């Protein structure tokens, strides 16, 4: 197999390149060169919004498949530009999208049959809006347009993957790293109740393996939700964070009403916490039937901490600063629930 990875030097893109190389594949990675390279992969530098750079990239083909991990930074028209430019040089396009493309996310349970947001394949970055309660999101509209762009060019040779939250070594958003650092600090730790609530993040390496499988598979024209079928409870999640960091901290469970009363921002100040009933109700049965396999999330937590302790550093990203509850704010909530 010979594949092209759009991106390919950090987090999911890097994991995809490494997985393909592990299988002995010939890999080309196209990126702007801002975050290094992966050994043994051919690296082509360029800007995917530049017709000239895309034309030059196409001369490095042909490829059995393109795996696009970098489209989240670009409006649909730029996705369309790249797909059109590379169509003569690629047999298949595996497109990494998001569950945010669904009209019902995060309010309702989702399957691949759930209706999508509508966005033209040639839309610019101004298309879409974010609702007053944070749903739908402009990001979701843009990603829906990206899917439309790929389908307009590749048709049934396009495969769409719709992951939710991706965690693991190399994470650049800062969700799991924040919880690990907070666990290590110890003391009473505010954790969202109920303790038995299941969340469905997925390990980056499992997403990468599934993407590589789809590049070589026979399920073209399909879309797959990509989420952990079993997930992990909040109690097991925080317990694992405490265990792997060797912490003597203890969870203090705060219900949604208390957290909202204290102005805690969902999704960011307590990473992975959101009150909407559908956010962790993503049906990934089709992906599982097609070969998705997910390691226990306890392993993801353990190996992310090992990566952090070994000097691993994420690519700098502005969203890192959005995540985490300030100590003084946490102290106020602890005082309110009688655990200061």
Coordinates of C-alpha atoms in Angstrom, one line a residue:
X1 CA 0.0 0.0 0.0
X2 CA 1.1 3.5 -0.7
X3 CA -0.7 6.3 1.1
X4 CA -0.6 10.1 1.5
X5 CA -1.4 11.6 4.9
X6 CA -2.5 15.2 5.0
X7 CA -0.8 16.4 8.2
X8 CA 1.2 13.5 9.6
X9 CA 3.5 15.1 12.2
X10 CA 1.4 15.5 15.3
X11 CA -1.1 13.5 17.3
X12 CA -3.6 11.6 15.1
X13 CA -1.7 12.3 11.9
X14 CA 1.6 11.1 13.4
X15 CA -0.1 8.0 14.9
X16 CA -1.5 7.2 11.4
X17 CA 1.9 7.6 9.8
X18 CA 3.5 5.4 12.4
X19 CA 0.8 2.7 12.1
X20 CA 1.2 2.6 8.3
X21 CA 4.9 2.4 8.6
X22 CA 4.6 -0.4 11.1
X23 CA 2.7 -2.3 8.5
X24 CA 5.5 -1.8 6.0
X25 CA 3.5 0.7 3.8
X26 CA 5.0 3.5 1.7
X27 CA 3.9 6.8 3.3
X28 CA 4.0 10.4 2.1
X29 CA 3.2 13.1 4.7
X30 CA 2.2 16.6 3.4
X31 CA 2.4 19.4 5.9
X32 CA 3.7 22.9 6.5
X33 CA 6.8 21.7 8.5
X34 CA 5.8 23.4 11.8
X35 CA 6.1 20.3 14.0
X36 CA 8.9 18.1 12.7
X37 CA 8.7 14.9 10.7
X38 CA 8.2 11.2 11.1
X39 CA 11.3 9.1 10.3
X40 CA 10.9 6.8 7.3
X41 CA 8.1 8.7 5.8
X42 CA 8.5 10.8 2.7
X43 CA 7.8 14.4 3.7
X44 CA 6.5 17.0 1.3
X45 CA 6.4 20.6 2.6
X46 CA 3.6 22.8 1.4
X47 CA 0.4 24.7 2.1
X48 CA -2.8 22.8 1.2
X49 CA -4.5 26.1 0.3
X50 CA -2.0 26.7 -2.4
X51 CA -2.9 25.3 -5.9
X52 CA 0.7 25.3 -6.9
X53 CA 1.8 23.3 -3.8
X54 CA -1.0 20.8 -4.4
X55 CA -0.1 20.4 -8.0
X56 CA 3.5 19.8 -6.9
X57 CA 2.3 17.3 -4.3
X58 CA 0.3 15.4 -6.9
X59 CA 3.5 14.6 -8.8
X60 CA 4.7 12.5 -5.8
X61 CA 1.7 10.2 -6.4
X62 CA 0.0 8.0 -7.2
X63 CA -1.4 6.7 -3.9
X64 CA -3.8 3.9 -3.0
X65 CA -5.4 6.3 -0.5
X66 CA -5.3 9.8 1.0
X67 CA -6.0 10.0 4.8
X68 CA -6.9 13.6 5.7
X69 CA -6.3 14.5 9.3
X70 CA -5.8 18.2 8.9
X71 CA -9.0 19.5 7.5
X72 CA -10.3 20.9 10.8
X73 CA -8.2 24.0 10.3
X74 CA -9.6 24.7 6.8
X75 CA -13.0 25.7 5.4
X76 CA -14.8 23.4 3.0
X77 CA -13.6 25.2 -0.1
X78 CA -10.0 24.4 0.8
X79 CA -10.9 20.8 1.4
X80 CA -12.5 20.8 -2.0
X81 CA -9.4 22.4 -3.5
X82 CA -7.2 19.6 -2.2
X83 CA -9.6 16.8 -3.1
X84 CA -9.9 18.1 -6.7
X85 CA -6.2 18.5 -7.1
X86 CA -5.3 15.0 -5.7
X87 CA -8.2 13.0 -7.3
X88 CA -6.1 12.1 -10.4
X89 CA -3.4 10.7 -8.1
X90 CA -5.4 8.9 -5.4
X91 CA -7.9 6.0 -5.5
X92 CA -9.6 6.6 -2.2
X93 CA -10.0 9.4 0.4
X94 CA -10.3 8.6 4.1
X95 CA -11.6 11.8 5.7
X96 CA -11.4 12.4 9.5
X97 CA -14.4 14.5 10.4
X98 CA -16.3 14.8 13.8
X99 CA -19.5 13.9 15.6
X100 CA -20.2 17.7 15.6
X101 CA -21.5 17.3 12.0
X102 CA -24.8 15.9 13.4
X103 CA -27.8 18.2 13.9
X104 CA -28.6 16.4 17.1
X105 CA -25.1 16.5 18.8
X106 CA -24.8 16.8 21.8
X107 CA -28.4 16.7 22.7
X108 CA -29.5 13.3 21.3
X109 CA -28.0 9.8 20.9
X110 CA -26.4 9.4 17.5
X111 CA -26.1 6.8 14.8
X112 CA -24.7 7.2 11.3
X113 CA -28.3 7.6 10.1
X114 CA -28.8 10.8 12.2
X115 CA -29.3 13.9 10.1
X116 CA -26.3 16.1 9.4
X117 CA -25.9 19.8 9.4
X118 CA -26.0 21.3 5.9
X119 CA -23.1 23.2 4.4
X120 CA -22.1 23.7 0.8
X121 CA -18.9 21.9 -0.3
X122 CA -17.4 25.3 -1.6
X123 CA -18.3 27.3 1.5
X124 CA -15.8 29.7 3.0
X125 CA -14.9 30.1 6.6
X126 CA -17.8 32.4 7.4
X127 CA -20.5 29.8 6.8
X128 CA -22.4 28.5 9.8
X129 CA -23.2 29.6 13.3
X130 CA -23.0 28.5 16.9
X131 CA -26.3 28.3 18.8
X132 CA -26.9 30.1 22.1
X133 CA -26.4 26.9 24.1
X134 CA -23.3 26.0 22.2
X135 CA -25.1 23.8 19.7
X136 CA -24.9 23.5 16.8
X137 CA -21.4 24.8 16.3
X138 CA -19.9 26.8 13.4
X139 CA -17.1 24.1 13.6
X140 CA -19.8 21.4 13.0
X141 CA -21.1 23.2 9.9
X142 CA -17.6 23.7 8.5
X143 CA -16.8 20.0 9.0
X144 CA -20.1 19.0 7.4
X145 CA -19.1 21.1 4.4
X146 CA -15.7 19.3 4.4
X147 CA -17.4 16.0 4.2
X148 CA -19.6 17.3 1.3
X149 CA -16.5 18.5 -0.5
X150 CA -14.8 15.1 -0.3
X151 CA -17.9 13.3 -1.5
X152 CA -18.4 15.8 -4.4
X153 CA -15.0 14.8 -5.7
X154 CA -14.4 11.2 -4.6
X155 CA -18.0 9.9 -4.4
X156 CA -18.2 6.3 -3.3
X157 CA -14.4 6.3 -3.1
X158 CA -14.7 8.5 0.0
X159 CA -14.8 7.1 3.6
X160 CA -15.7 9.4 6.5
X161 CA -14.7 8.8 10.1
X162 CA -16.5 10.8 12.8
X163 CA -14.7 10.6 16.1
X164 CA -15.7 12.4 19.3
X165 CA -12.9 13.1 21.8
X166 CA -9.5 11.6 21.1
X167 CA -7.0 11.1 23.9
X168 CA -3.6 9.5 24.3
X169 CA 0.1 10.2 24.1
X170 CA 0.8 13.3 22.1
X171 CA -2.5 15.0 22.9
X172 CA -2.3 18.7 22.2
X173 CA -5.7 19.9 23.5
X174 CA -4.8 19.2 27.1
X175 CA -7.9 17.4 28.4
X176 CA -6.3 14.2 29.8
X177 CA -3.0 15.9 30.7
X178 CA -4.9 18.4 32.8
X179 CA -6.7 15.7 34.8
X180 CA -3.4 13.8 35.3
X181 CA -1.6 16.9 36.6
X182 CA -4.5 17.8 38.8
X183 CA -4.6 14.3 40.2
X184 CA -0.8 14.4 40.9
X185 CA -1.3 17.6 42.9
X186 CA -3.5 15.7 45.3
X187 CA -5.9 17.0 47.9
X188 CA -9.7 17.1 47.4
X189 CA -10.5 17.1 43.7
X190 CA -13.8 18.3 42.2
X191 CA -15.1 15.6 39.8
X192 CA -18.5 15.8 38.1
X193 CA -21.2 13.5 39.4
X194 CA -22.6 11.0 38.9
X195 CA -19.6 8.7 39.5
X196 CA -21.1 6.0 37.3
X197 CA -21.6 8.2 34.3
X198 CA -19.9 6.6 31.3
X199 CA -17.8 8.7 28.9
X200 CA -16.6 7.6 25.5
X201 CA -13.2 9.1 24.6
X202 CA -11.0 6.9 22.3
X203 CA -7.3 6.3 22.1
X204 CA -5.5 8.1 19.3
X205 CA -3.7 4.9 18.3
X206 CA -7.0 3.0 18.0
X207 CA -8.4 5.7 15.7
X208 CA -5.2 5.6 13.7
X209 CA -5.4 1.8 13.2
X210 CA -9.0 2.0 12.1
X211 CA -8.2 4.8 9.6
X212 CA -5.3 2.8 8.2
X213 CA -7.6 -0.3 8.0
X214 CA -10.2 1.8 6.1
X215 CA -7.5 3.0 3.6
X216 CA -6.9 -0.6 2.7
X217 CA -10.4 -2.0 3.2
X218 CA -13.4 -2.6 1.0
X219 CA -16.0 -0.4 2.7
X220 CA -15.8 2.7 0.5
X221 CA -18.7 5.1 0.5
X222 CA -19.4 4.6 4.2
X223 CA -19.3 6.9 7.2
X224 CA -18.4 5.6 10.7
X225 CA -18.9 7.0 14.2
X226 CA -15.6 6.4 16.0
X227 CA -16.0 6.2 19.8
X228 CA -15.1 3.7 22.5
X229 CA -17.9 1.1 22.6
X230 CA -17.5 0.4 26.4
X231 CA -16.1 3.8 27.6
X232 CA -15.1 4.4 31.2
X233 CA -17.0 5.7 34.2
X234 CA -16.0 8.9 35.9
X235 CA -15.2 7.0 39.0
X236 CA -12.8 4.7 37.1
X237 CA -11.4 7.6 35.1
X238 CA -10.4 9.7 38.2
X239 CA -9.3 6.5 40.0
X240 CA -6.9 5.6 37.2
X241 CA -5.5 9.2 37.2
X242 CA -4.9 9.0 40.9
X243 CA -3.3 5.5 40.6
X244 CA -0.9 6.2 37.8
X245 CA 0.3 9.5 39.3
X246 CA 0.8 7.9 42.7
X247 CA -1.5 10.5 44.2
X248 CA -3.1 10.6 47.6
X249 CA -5.8 12.9 46.3
X250 CA -9.5 12.1 46.7
X251 CA -12.5 12.8 44.4
X252 CA -15.2 15.1 45.7
X253 CA -18.3 14.6 43.6
X254 CA -20.2 17.7 42.6
X255 CA -23.5 17.6 40.8
X256 CA -24.3 19.5 37.6
X257 CA -26.4 22.1 39.4
X258 CA -23.6 23.0 41.8
X259 CA -21.0 23.2 39.0
X260 CA -23.3 25.4 36.9
X261 CA -24.1 27.6 39.9
X262 CA -20.4 28.3 40.2
X263 CA -20.0 29.1 36.5
X264 CA -17.9 26.1 35.6
X265 CA -17.6 26.0 31.8
X266 CA -18.7 22.7 30.4
X267 CA -16.2 20.8 28.3
X268 CA -13.2 23.0 29.2
X269 CA -12.9 24.0 32.8
X270 CA -13.7 20.4 33.8
X271 CA -12.5 18.7 30.6
X272 CA -14.8 15.9 29.3
X273 CA -17.7 17.1 31.4
X274 CA -20.9 18.2 29.6
X275 CA -24.5 18.0 30.8
X276 CA -26.1 17.3 27.4
X277 CA -27.6 13.8 27.4
X278 CA -26.3 12.8 23.9
X279 CA -22.7 13.8 24.2
X280 CA -21.6 10.3 25.3
X281 CA -24.3 8.4 23.5
X282 CA -22.5 7.9 20.2
X283 CA -23.3 4.5 18.6
X284 CA -20.1 3.1 17.1
X285 CA -21.4 -0.4 16.4
X286 CA -20.8 -0.1 12.6
X287 CA -17.2 0.8 13.2
X288 CA -16.8 -2.1 15.6
X289 CA -18.3 -4.5 13.1
X290 CA -15.9 -3.1 10.5
X291 CA -12.9 -3.8 12.7
X292 CA -12.5 -1.0 15.2
X293 CA -10.8 -2.3 18.3
X294 CA -10.3 -0.1 21.4
X295 CA -7.9 -0.7 24.2
X296 CA -9.1 -0.2 27.8
X297 CA -9.1 3.6 28.6
X298 CA -7.1 2.8 31.7
X299 CA -4.3 1.9 29.4
X300 CA -4.7 5.2 27.6
X301 CA -4.4 7.1 30.9
X302 CA -1.4 5.0 32.0
X303 CA 0.5 5.5 28.7
X304 CA -0.3 9.2 28.5
X305 CA 1.2 9.7 31.9
X306 CA 4.2 7.7 30.9
X307 CA 4.6 9.9 27.8
X308 CA 4.4 13.0 29.9
X309 CA 6.9 11.7 32.5
X310 CA 9.3 10.7 29.8
X311 CA 9.5 14.3 28.6
X312 CA 6.8 14.2 26.0
X313 CA 5.6 17.6 24.9
X314 CA 2.6 18.3 22.8
X315 CA 2.6 20.6 19.8
X316 CA 1.8 24.1 21.0
X317 CA -1.9 24.8 20.5
X318 CA -4.0 27.7 21.7
X319 CA -6.8 25.4 23.0
X320 CA -4.5 24.0 25.7
X321 CA -5.0 27.2 27.7
X322 CA -8.8 26.8 27.7
X323 CA -8.7 23.6 29.7
X324 CA -8.7 23.2 33.5
X325 CA -10.3 24.6 36.6
X326 CA -8.4 27.4 38.4
X327 CA -7.4 26.4 41.9
X328 CA -9.2 29.3 43.5
X329 CA -12.4 28.5 41.7
X330 CA -12.1 24.8 42.7
X331 CA -11.6 25.9 46.3
X332 CA -14.8 27.9 46.2
X333 CA -16.7 24.9 44.9
X334 CA -15.1 22.6 47.6
X335 CA -16.2 25.1 50.3
X336 CA -19.7 25.1 49.0
X337 CA -20.0 21.3 49.1
X338 CA -18.4 21.2 52.5
X339 CA -15.0 19.7 51.5
X340 CA -12.6 22.6 51.7

